[in-house]
Amino acid sequence: MSTGNFIKDIINEDIRTGRWYGRVATRFPPEPNGFLHIGHAKSICLNFGIAEQYSGICNLRFDDTNPVKEEQKYIDSIKEDVSWLGFDWKDREYYASDYFGRMYECAVKLIKKGKAYVDDLSQEKIKEFRGTFTEPGKKSPFRDRGTEENLELFEKMKNGEFKDGEKVLRAKIEMTSPNLNMRDPVMYRILHTAHPRTGNEWCIYPMYDFAHCLEDSIEEITHSICTLEFEDHRPLYDWFLEELGLHHPQQIEFARLNISYNVLSKRKLGLLVSEKKVEGWDDPRMPTISGLRRRGYTAASIRDFASRIGVAKANSTVDTALLEHCIREELNKTADRVFAVLDPLKIIITNYPEDKSEYFEVENNPEDSASGTRELKFGREIYIEREDFMEAPPKKFFRLAPGRESRLKSAYYIKCNEVVKDSSGSIKELRCTYDPESRGGDTPDRRKVSGTLHWICAPGAVNITVRQYDRLFTRENPDEAEDFRLCINPDSLAVNKECMAESSLKDIEPGKRVQFFRHGYYIADIKDSKKGKPVFNRIVSLKDTWAKIVKKEGS
RNA sequence: UGCCGGGUCGUCUAAUGGUAGGACGACGGCCUCUGGAGCCGUUUGUGAGGGUUCGAAUCCUUCCCCGGCAGCCA
């Protein structure tokens, strides 16, 4: 399925010309300041996928250069997510912080070359001196300090002799460059903050532009794949490695993923978590890898999605329907069908003996002959789905109604004779008769019936909790809203605790995925589901033609 | 409007001077003991104008539109 893309074109050309002696080395370099989302999954699949395809390697590298924002718990979650997605970085688990010593040496080298200097300007002044898009920047008065003084000052920065923000180390490039990134970018800032891994060893930390190219270089990466917003930084990436005369990977930028009705930025997802709009990073509504996992998406379906969306340089927004298609396609083949009635309506089969019960054999998955069958108990009192009955059905309603006959899947045909209502007029139960001739779900005369319904035998039915998830946002592009939080879908979660299901679900293993017949695919929640007290998450609904008809006629 | 980068069906993505194709969606049909699945079919696209060429999505040119960039974030 995987199509060619412009990055593979570049790699193929490099292999043809022997640029890297046939070697391919990529890396996935997350900053551990949040949980990974499906946009990262795209990058993970790309980087690890390329390494796999070209018999190369892909490193997992934590870009931990800003201790103010980074935490060990994020490192742990990232490792879990990448691994769950099905990728193995072997022993190549690297950290930018492991290179701090070497980076420091590189900075000293640049100072000695006259290519870096310690600046005393305040943050505000640096900003002011940088100029704007249309005006060139101005040189800092500290720009021409002597090498010895710079060396001494930089060492003092390292030794903690200055306060946060008092001084920075800057690259000496060109204050009039049309590319603002080249106007003497900051290389090091002072941060008296403990680092999750290096503790208090350092109080100066390298900035992304200086650090990242060195990380890639040290690891002898060949193709450094990143997102479009770093395009303007490439000249800097190249400048540092050129000035330092180091191994020089090629930076290649591609468009980050956007999915309709979603936000895909760590900052915004973090706000949903910190403001308790969702229950956590792994809330099943979140497009995080942990959220999708908990929702019930499989790693294979996410990898399939990543291969289908392709890789390009043009900004784009992928339709949520494609992700849903990927998981439906997989689960249709692999998930066992079970009966669950989400909104029960009781039926008394008046001509069925009160003391009788029997069992019917039902196939587990018509798409998988190896999945076998199971026995389902049947009796005089059953539940069907409330929406499978209508007192005054419209033309296209093909289910049970007064005087109409429907098939109970794999059991009998039943005919509705009487509608019993309570004092408020709402339907309490149905009185039906069954046709003994239809045993197993078919009659000798092969007569047509009005639909096939799933059902649950009332005695023995188990109560289950079902969480019906819907899209988290009501707007196709929440990023375009004044505030993305204002278009959160108030109905993104509906919990139904009154559902009834066949007895086999009582002790379902948490994490197991099934199809609720005629409803959709569900997973026994890995955190909240307990044997004997199952809780299900709706992964994705079945495609629902009837719902579409209703919607069309209604509008 | 400084610099950088982009514009191909509704959406995503191929075609690298030689029949504009695929996937998802939508629509229609067939089939069906899931209004599911499956099968078949339909629809719609090269941002605009010039030029080069036997032939242009592709090369040249002018224009239009969209995105990114002014953190001591990554």
XYZ file of C-alpha atoms (C1' of nucleotides) in Angstrom:
629
model
C 0.000 0.000 0.000
C 2.819 2.357 0.787
C 3.245 4.783 -2.036
C 6.327 6.592 -3.014
C 6.946 10.010 -1.555
C 9.383 12.813 -2.074
C 11.526 11.771 0.887
C 12.014 8.306 -0.520
C 12.865 9.916 -3.838
C 15.675 11.774 -2.096
C 16.894 8.639 -0.348
C 16.757 6.617 -3.548
C 18.820 9.264 -5.272
C 21.319 9.310 -2.403
C 21.664 5.562 -2.634
C 22.114 5.771 -6.380
C 24.898 8.326 -6.056
C 26.458 6.714 -3.014
C 26.125 9.895 -0.999
C 26.038 8.142 2.365
C 27.669 4.951 1.118
C 24.218 3.349 1.038
C 23.598 4.009 4.692
C 20.188 5.233 5.950
C 19.863 6.512 9.509
C 16.829 8.385 10.785
C 15.587 9.319 14.193
C 12.401 10.143 16.024
C 13.264 13.036 18.363
C 10.358 13.963 20.660
C 10.630 16.533 23.398
C 9.352 14.881 26.587
C 6.933 17.659 27.446
C 3.632 15.930 26.709
C 2.060 12.802 25.341
C 2.477 11.710 21.751
C -0.465 12.129 19.394
C -1.403 10.728 16.037
C 0.620 13.434 14.297
C 3.673 11.973 15.992
C 2.508 8.541 14.888
C 2.824 9.769 11.309
C 6.401 10.801 11.982
C 7.211 7.591 13.861
C 5.864 5.452 11.037
C 7.769 7.553 8.525
C 11.123 7.453 10.304
C 11.016 3.867 11.528
C 9.353 2.787 8.301
C 12.101 4.255 6.166
C 14.786 2.663 8.323
C 13.047 -0.672 7.950
C 12.566 -0.360 4.219
C 16.171 0.585 3.556
C 17.702 -1.786 6.113
C 18.866 1.214 8.071
C 18.362 2.305 11.640
C 16.056 4.688 13.433
C 17.014 6.073 16.827
C 14.629 7.092 19.553
C 16.037 10.313 20.882
C 14.630 12.509 23.578
C 15.241 16.136 22.764
C 15.452 17.127 26.403
C 17.099 20.526 26.231
C 14.524 22.482 28.225
C 14.162 21.221 31.814
C 11.500 23.816 32.549
C 8.985 21.859 30.502
C 10.184 18.283 30.526
C 9.337 15.426 32.846
C 10.210 11.777 33.309
C 6.562 10.732 33.069
C 6.504 11.962 29.484
C 9.636 9.981 28.668
C 7.931 6.881 30.017
C 4.738 7.484 28.065
C 6.625 8.137 24.823
C 8.538 4.884 25.117
C 5.349 2.997 25.792
C 3.584 4.580 22.824
C 6.360 4.042 20.275
C 6.759 0.495 21.404
C 3.013 -0.150 21.328
C 2.889 1.196 17.793
C 5.159 -1.668 16.919
C 8.579 -0.081 16.547
C 11.803 -1.195 18.166
C 14.689 1.153 18.735
C 16.742 -1.700 20.189
C 19.457 -0.245 22.412
C 19.412 3.088 20.637
C 17.578 5.106 23.247
C 19.365 8.399 23.218
C 19.070 11.690 25.046
C 20.183 15.114 23.945
C 21.227 15.644 27.553
C 23.829 12.897 27.158
C 25.548 15.197 24.670
C 25.598 18.334 26.822
C 29.340 17.989 27.398
C 30.099 17.690 23.706
C 27.743 20.519 22.860
C 29.542 22.716 25.342
C 32.841 21.897 23.645
C 31.332 22.809 20.274
C 30.193 26.140 21.660
C 33.704 26.841 22.954
C 35.069 25.972 19.552
C 32.755 28.470 17.878
C 33.774 31.159 20.362
C 37.409 30.484 19.548
C 36.598 30.763 15.848
C 35.054 34.138 16.533
C 31.654 32.775 15.582
C 29.922 33.068 18.930
C 29.767 35.618 21.706
C 28.319 36.209 25.129
C 25.630 38.880 25.060
C 24.560 40.922 28.104
C 21.505 42.379 26.410
C 18.197 41.767 28.141
C 15.588 39.574 26.534
C 13.593 42.664 25.581
C 16.621 44.345 24.044
C 17.549 41.280 22.052
C 14.071 41.214 20.656
C 14.230 44.907 19.841
C 17.644 44.578 18.206
C 16.511 41.645 16.107
C 14.481 43.920 13.841
C 11.361 42.838 12.002
C 10.352 41.110 8.776
C 10.914 44.293 6.873
C 13.662 45.999 8.879
C 17.165 44.646 9.406
C 18.434 43.967 12.913
C 21.119 45.894 14.780
C 24.325 44.572 16.222
C 24.530 44.130 19.962
C 27.109 46.369 21.646
C 28.609 43.191 23.110
C 28.985 41.541 19.751
C 32.659 42.322 19.357
C 33.961 41.183 22.706
C 37.358 39.515 22.583
C 37.685 35.769 22.395
C 39.272 35.495 25.843
C 36.544 37.532 27.466
C 33.863 35.456 25.735
C 35.518 32.240 26.842
C 35.761 33.455 30.403
C 32.183 34.715 30.497
C 30.811 31.539 28.948
C 32.632 29.467 31.516
C 31.195 31.610 34.260
C 27.750 31.088 32.754
C 28.347 27.373 32.982
C 29.629 27.668 36.537
C 26.461 29.336 37.668
C 27.924 32.733 38.351
C 25.037 34.544 36.686
C 21.347 34.621 37.257
C 18.739 33.314 34.798
C 18.479 35.619 31.819
C 21.499 37.686 32.732
C 23.526 36.552 29.757
C 23.216 34.339 26.700
C 25.614 32.846 24.203
C 24.828 33.852 20.646
C 26.061 32.743 17.259
C 27.716 35.575 15.347
C 26.154 35.353 11.923
C 24.356 38.258 10.256
C 22.025 40.785 11.875
C 20.726 41.964 8.522
C 19.830 38.526 7.176
C 16.376 38.353 5.615
C 15.990 35.106 7.556
C 15.379 36.171 11.146
C 16.753 32.875 12.398
C 20.161 33.910 11.161
C 20.202 37.201 13.116
C 22.636 35.975 15.767
C 20.434 33.286 17.276
C 20.758 32.390 20.938
C 22.728 29.170 21.447
C 22.676 28.903 25.230
C 20.516 30.357 27.964
C 20.953 30.254 31.736
C 18.389 28.132 33.536
C 18.935 27.302 37.180
C 16.519 24.431 36.921
C 17.056 20.779 37.733
C 16.949 18.533 34.695
C 15.059 15.211 34.856
C 18.217 13.375 33.852
C 21.240 15.569 34.552
C 19.917 17.006 37.783
C 21.859 20.097 38.790
C 24.914 19.353 36.719
C 24.097 22.135 34.278
C 22.636 25.589 34.646
C 23.030 26.504 30.991
C 21.025 24.673 28.369
C 21.427 24.683 24.574
C 18.691 26.015 22.333
C 17.028 23.819 19.723
C 18.842 25.190 16.687
C 22.267 24.645 18.151
C 21.469 21.376 19.869
C 19.456 19.541 17.274
C 21.960 19.530 14.453
C 24.633 18.356 16.870
C 22.420 15.529 18.124
C 21.859 14.384 14.562
C 25.517 14.738 13.749
C 26.742 12.838 16.796
C 24.392 9.973 15.994
C 25.528 10.028 12.368
C 22.024 10.477 11.091
C 21.777 10.678 7.299
C 18.263 12.045 6.821
C 16.918 14.334 9.520
C 13.197 14.440 8.878
C 11.185 17.174 10.563
C 8.077 19.253 10.016
C 7.596 22.292 7.811
C 7.964 24.948 10.479
C 11.667 24.120 10.663
C 12.230 24.948 7.038
C 13.406 28.445 7.931
C 15.809 26.914 10.408
C 17.610 24.736 7.906
C 20.184 27.408 6.973
C 21.107 27.560 10.655
C 21.275 23.788 10.931
C 23.648 23.821 7.990
C 25.634 26.793 9.311
C 26.502 25.209 12.656
C 27.607 21.917 11.171
C 29.533 23.670 8.430
C 31.363 25.966 10.868
C 32.159 23.043 13.157
C 33.179 20.782 10.301
C 31.070 17.889 11.540
C 29.107 15.059 9.945
C 26.290 16.873 8.221
C 22.929 15.119 7.791
C 20.350 16.441 5.365
C 17.348 18.051 6.970
C 14.118 17.311 5.096
C 10.814 18.896 6.021
C 7.331 17.461 5.489
C 3.828 18.685 6.342
C 2.530 17.801 9.769
C -0.730 15.935 10.082
C -4.062 17.638 10.661
C -7.286 15.700 11.083
C -10.731 17.235 10.789
C -12.616 17.778 14.058
C -9.395 17.499 16.044
C -6.611 19.596 17.485
C -3.148 18.187 17.106
C -0.806 20.288 19.159
C 0.730 19.243 22.438
C -0.029 22.626 23.923
C -3.729 22.488 23.149
C -4.078 18.857 24.143
C -2.270 19.732 27.372
C -4.817 22.479 28.028
C -7.687 20.023 27.613
C -6.007 17.895 30.256
C -5.028 20.636 32.701
C -8.408 22.329 32.444
C -10.152 18.998 32.929
C -12.077 19.193 29.674
C -11.164 15.541 29.320
C -10.184 12.969 31.877
C -6.497 12.827 31.026
C -3.977 12.432 28.227
C -5.378 8.966 27.606
C -9.031 9.979 27.573
C -10.564 7.894 24.762
C -11.655 11.081 22.997
C -8.103 12.375 22.742
C -6.143 11.986 19.498
C -3.141 11.009 21.580
C -1.671 7.593 20.945
C -2.588 6.591 24.488
C -6.114 7.944 23.982
C -6.579 6.083 20.716
C -5.202 2.954 22.318
C -7.658 3.226 25.169
C -10.463 4.025 22.784
C -9.745 0.708 21.142
C -7.773 1.583 18.022
C -5.170 -1.025 17.159
C -1.551 -0.231 16.373
C -2.018 -1.866 12.975
C -4.916 0.414 12.123
C -2.862 3.486 12.981
C 0.062 2.255 10.913
C -2.343 1.592 8.054
C -3.693 5.103 8.403
C -0.193 6.546 8.334
C 0.610 4.709 5.139
C -2.597 5.850 3.472
C -2.255 9.563 4.180
C 1.083 9.827 2.439
C 3.857 12.337 2.942
C 4.088 15.668 1.192
C 5.060 19.293 1.664
C 1.628 20.816 1.171
C -0.388 21.546 4.321
C -3.424 19.335 4.458
C -6.236 18.117 6.662
C -7.137 14.469 6.543
C -10.763 13.439 6.923
C -11.510 11.728 10.258
C -13.489 9.221 8.188
C -10.249 7.748 6.885
C -9.011 6.889 10.382
C -12.384 5.362 11.145
C -12.274 3.400 7.932
C -8.914 1.891 8.924
C -10.138 0.552 12.243
C -13.487 -0.647 10.849
C -11.742 -2.550 8.126
C -9.515 -4.377 10.590
C -12.159 -5.063 13.212
C -14.667 -6.293 10.660
C -12.285 -9.140 9.990
C -11.122 -9.797 13.528
C -13.787 -8.834 16.072
C -16.296 -11.389 17.330
C -19.931 -10.361 17.105
C -21.863 -10.276 20.364
C -25.372 -9.161 21.273
C -25.794 -6.073 23.407
C -28.981 -4.078 23.759
C -28.133 -0.499 24.566
C -31.671 0.708 25.242
C -33.708 -2.337 26.225
C -37.359 -2.818 25.366
C -38.955 -5.883 26.938
C -40.888 -8.372 24.857
C -43.137 -11.129 26.164
C -43.609 -13.925 23.688
C -47.115 -14.917 24.667
C -47.248 -18.256 22.907
C -43.875 -19.413 24.219
C -44.174 -21.726 27.265
C -43.381 -20.015 30.534
C -41.096 -22.703 31.842
C -39.280 -23.316 28.594
C -35.873 -22.132 27.421
C -33.590 -23.302 24.636
C -30.229 -22.510 23.098
C -29.326 -21.332 19.650
C -25.983 -21.646 17.947
C -24.747 -18.291 16.661
C -21.656 -17.699 14.568
C -19.039 -15.486 16.171
C -17.799 -13.780 13.036
C -19.218 -14.389 9.558
C -16.014 -12.864 8.137
C -13.846 -15.439 9.877
C -14.828 -19.080 9.572
C -12.230 -20.028 12.171
C -13.979 -17.973 14.816
C -16.514 -20.670 15.573
C -19.925 -20.398 17.179
C -21.444 -19.908 20.595
C -24.710 -20.875 22.288
C -27.251 -18.212 23.123
C -30.083 -18.765 25.546
C -33.622 -17.970 24.405
C -36.846 -17.755 26.401
C -40.258 -16.187 26.780
C -38.969 -12.834 27.973
C -36.424 -11.046 25.867
C -35.076 -7.573 25.267
C -34.712 -5.917 21.927
C -33.396 -2.470 21.036
C -35.994 0.198 21.705
C -35.171 1.865 18.389
C -35.923 -1.397 16.580
C -39.619 -0.833 17.169
C -41.867 1.945 15.941
C -45.551 2.276 16.553
C -46.088 4.268 13.387
C -43.188 3.363 11.125
C -42.282 5.516 8.127
C -41.996 3.832 4.724
C -38.354 2.890 4.869
C -38.390 1.603 8.451
C -37.599 -2.080 8.062
C -37.950 -3.402 11.597
C -40.620 -4.365 14.086
C -43.978 -2.555 14.245
C -47.529 -3.435 15.265
C -48.740 -6.330 13.131
C -45.316 -6.768 11.567
C -43.024 -9.736 11.697
C -39.248 -9.512 12.254
C -36.513 -12.066 12.631
C -34.650 -12.469 15.885
C -31.177 -13.251 14.630
C -30.550 -17.015 14.595
C -33.715 -17.661 16.658
C -37.333 -17.160 15.615
C -39.620 -14.842 13.748
C -41.800 -12.819 16.063
C -44.886 -10.801 15.314
C -45.923 -7.794 17.377
C -49.529 -8.015 18.556
C -49.788 -5.563 21.379
C -48.063 -2.446 22.666
C -48.187 -2.015 26.427
C -47.782 1.519 27.730
C -47.385 3.021 31.155
C -49.498 5.850 32.569
C -47.333 8.479 30.895
C -47.927 6.905 27.525
C -44.445 5.616 26.903
C -43.974 2.090 25.679
C -43.316 -0.320 28.521
C -43.269 -3.634 26.709
C -44.403 -5.488 23.632
C -46.525 -8.610 23.413
C -45.507 -10.795 20.523
C -46.029 -14.300 19.213
C -43.364 -16.455 17.639
C -43.613 -18.932 14.806
C -42.201 -22.329 15.867
C -41.663 -23.078 12.169
C -39.052 -20.338 12.010
C -36.690 -22.042 14.459
C -33.103 -21.091 13.699
C -34.168 -17.993 11.849
C -35.762 -19.331 8.712
C -39.100 -20.787 7.633
C -39.871 -23.495 5.093
C -41.934 -21.016 3.074
C -38.975 -18.589 2.976
C -41.247 -15.653 3.532
C -39.733 -12.214 3.848
C -39.707 -10.499 7.199
C -39.147 -6.991 8.320
C -35.485 -6.996 9.296
C -33.212 -9.036 11.483
C -32.876 -7.916 15.080
C -30.445 -8.767 17.827
C -31.951 -9.775 21.158
C -31.106 -10.804 24.703
C -32.860 -13.416 26.804
C -33.989 -11.543 29.914
C -33.114 -14.209 32.476
C -29.321 -14.414 32.421
C -28.762 -11.090 30.712
C -25.862 -9.110 32.152
C -25.894 -5.436 32.857
C -23.065 -3.521 31.192
C -21.932 0.092 31.086
C -21.358 1.528 27.653
C -19.593 4.762 26.817
C -20.659 6.201 23.509
C -17.929 8.473 22.245
C -18.378 11.054 19.584
C -16.006 13.602 18.070
C -14.431 15.924 20.615
C -15.087 19.067 18.589
C -18.125 20.302 16.751
C -16.096 22.268 14.278
C -14.161 20.827 11.384
C -11.171 22.993 12.170
C -11.152 23.941 15.868
C -7.883 25.845 15.343
C -9.794 28.442 13.357
C -12.146 29.198 16.245
C -11.611 32.252 18.444
C -10.845 29.751 21.171
C -10.719 26.070 20.317
C -12.210 25.244 23.712
C -15.447 26.939 22.712
C -16.191 24.303 20.118
C -15.769 21.282 22.326
C -18.642 18.911 21.609
C -20.846 18.778 24.734
C -22.064 15.374 23.587
C -18.653 13.830 23.012
C -19.394 11.280 25.728
C -22.682 9.638 26.677
C -22.532 6.992 29.382
C -25.254 4.383 29.419
C -25.329 2.181 32.497
C -28.567 0.390 31.714
C -27.460 -1.744 28.810
C -28.101 -5.479 28.686
C -25.847 -7.984 27.030
C -25.417 -11.689 26.487
C -23.881 -13.545 29.397
C -20.533 -14.107 27.690
C -19.666 -10.442 28.231
C -19.860 -10.688 31.971
C -16.278 -11.784 32.412
C -14.769 -10.270 29.283
C -11.047 -9.625 29.469
C -10.270 -5.888 29.684
C -8.721 -4.799 26.386
C -10.766 -7.235 24.284
C -12.522 -5.835 21.231
C -15.909 -7.023 19.993
C -18.608 -5.929 17.617
C -21.922 -5.196 19.267
C -24.104 -6.650 16.558
C -25.667 -3.918 14.433
C -24.097 -1.172 16.577
C -20.362 -0.874 16.253
C -17.023 -1.927 17.613
C -16.359 -1.776 21.341
C -13.502 -2.479 23.678
C -13.682 -3.514 27.322
C -11.948 -0.494 28.859
C -8.472 -1.359 29.995
C -8.690 0.793 33.119
C -12.303 0.738 34.268
C -13.589 -2.606 33.114
C -13.530 -5.381 35.710
C -14.509 -8.984 35.339
C -18.121 -9.204 36.408
C -18.584 -5.458 35.933
C -17.692 -4.682 32.347
C -17.338 -1.169 30.941
C -17.161 -0.686 27.195
C -15.859 2.126 25.021
C -17.306 2.579 21.577
C -14.334 2.530 19.228
C -16.354 3.375 16.144
C -19.915 2.792 15.047
C -20.895 0.570 12.168
C -21.812 2.518 9.083
C -25.442 3.279 9.551
C -27.508 3.655 6.398
C -30.720 4.004 8.361
C -29.314 6.904 10.381
C -28.376 8.523 7.110
C -31.893 8.129 5.755
C -33.388 9.597 8.931
C -31.004 12.521 8.768
C -31.725 13.173 5.118
C -35.500 13.040 5.511
C -35.300 15.236 8.579
C -33.397 18.020 6.903
C 3.818 43.085 1.850
C 11.020 40.950 3.767
C 12.448 35.618 3.572
C 11.061 30.475 2.996
C 7.548 26.909 1.279
C 3.133 25.306 -1.084
C -1.440 25.025 -4.807
C -4.005 17.909 -8.881
C -11.489 15.178 -7.743
C -15.324 17.107 -1.595
C -10.638 15.137 1.276
C -5.745 12.832 1.059
C -2.381 11.307 -2.579
C 0.030 9.343 -7.567
C 1.596 10.572 -12.517
C 9.118 13.257 -12.799
C 7.532 15.853 -21.296
C 3.488 10.777 -23.620
C -4.122 7.772 -21.913
C -4.658 12.634 -15.211
C -4.873 7.172 -11.624
C -5.797 5.289 -6.503
C -7.853 5.647 -1.553
C -11.544 7.752 1.684
C -16.260 10.201 1.325
C -20.766 10.945 -1.470
C -24.452 8.939 -4.794
C -26.867 4.630 -7.354
C -27.416 -0.657 -7.975
C -26.648 -6.004 -6.663
C -26.372 -9.218 -2.594
C -27.243 -10.190 2.463
C -30.203 -13.959 8.823
C -25.963 -7.193 10.800
C -29.917 -1.101 7.113
C -22.806 -4.186 8.704
C -19.510 -6.574 5.351
C -18.853 -7.682 0.180
C -19.501 -6.775 -5.169
C -20.541 -3.408 -9.385
C -21.115 1.359 -11.161
C -21.422 6.961 -11.172
C -19.849 11.725 -10.113
C -16.230 15.545 -9.741
C -9.789 17.691 -10.341
C -4.269 19.951 -12.660
C -5.447 28.182 -9.259
C -5.357 31.955 -13.908
C -3.199 33.932 -18.394
C 0.741 33.760 -21.865
C 4.934 30.923 -24.011
C 8.252 26.462 -25.530
C 6.831 21.563 -27.712
C 4.123 16.911 -32.276
C 2.622 16.621 -27.137
C 2.711 20.293 -20.624
C 0.044 18.799 -14.075
C 5.294 18.422 -15.326
C 9.685 23.228 -18.599
C 9.746 29.032 -19.066
C 6.983 33.557 -17.788
C 3.485 36.966 -15.486
C -0.198 36.992 -11.969
C -3.521 35.012 -8.064
C -4.298 32.322 -3.612
C -2.670 29.608 0.908
C 0.835 28.371 4.934
C 5.230 29.371 8.090
C 8.769 32.793 10.422
C 10.114 38.551 14.605
C 10.891 32.586 22.205
C 16.395 33.097 26.388
C 10.101 26.918 23.174
C 10.784 22.681 20.191
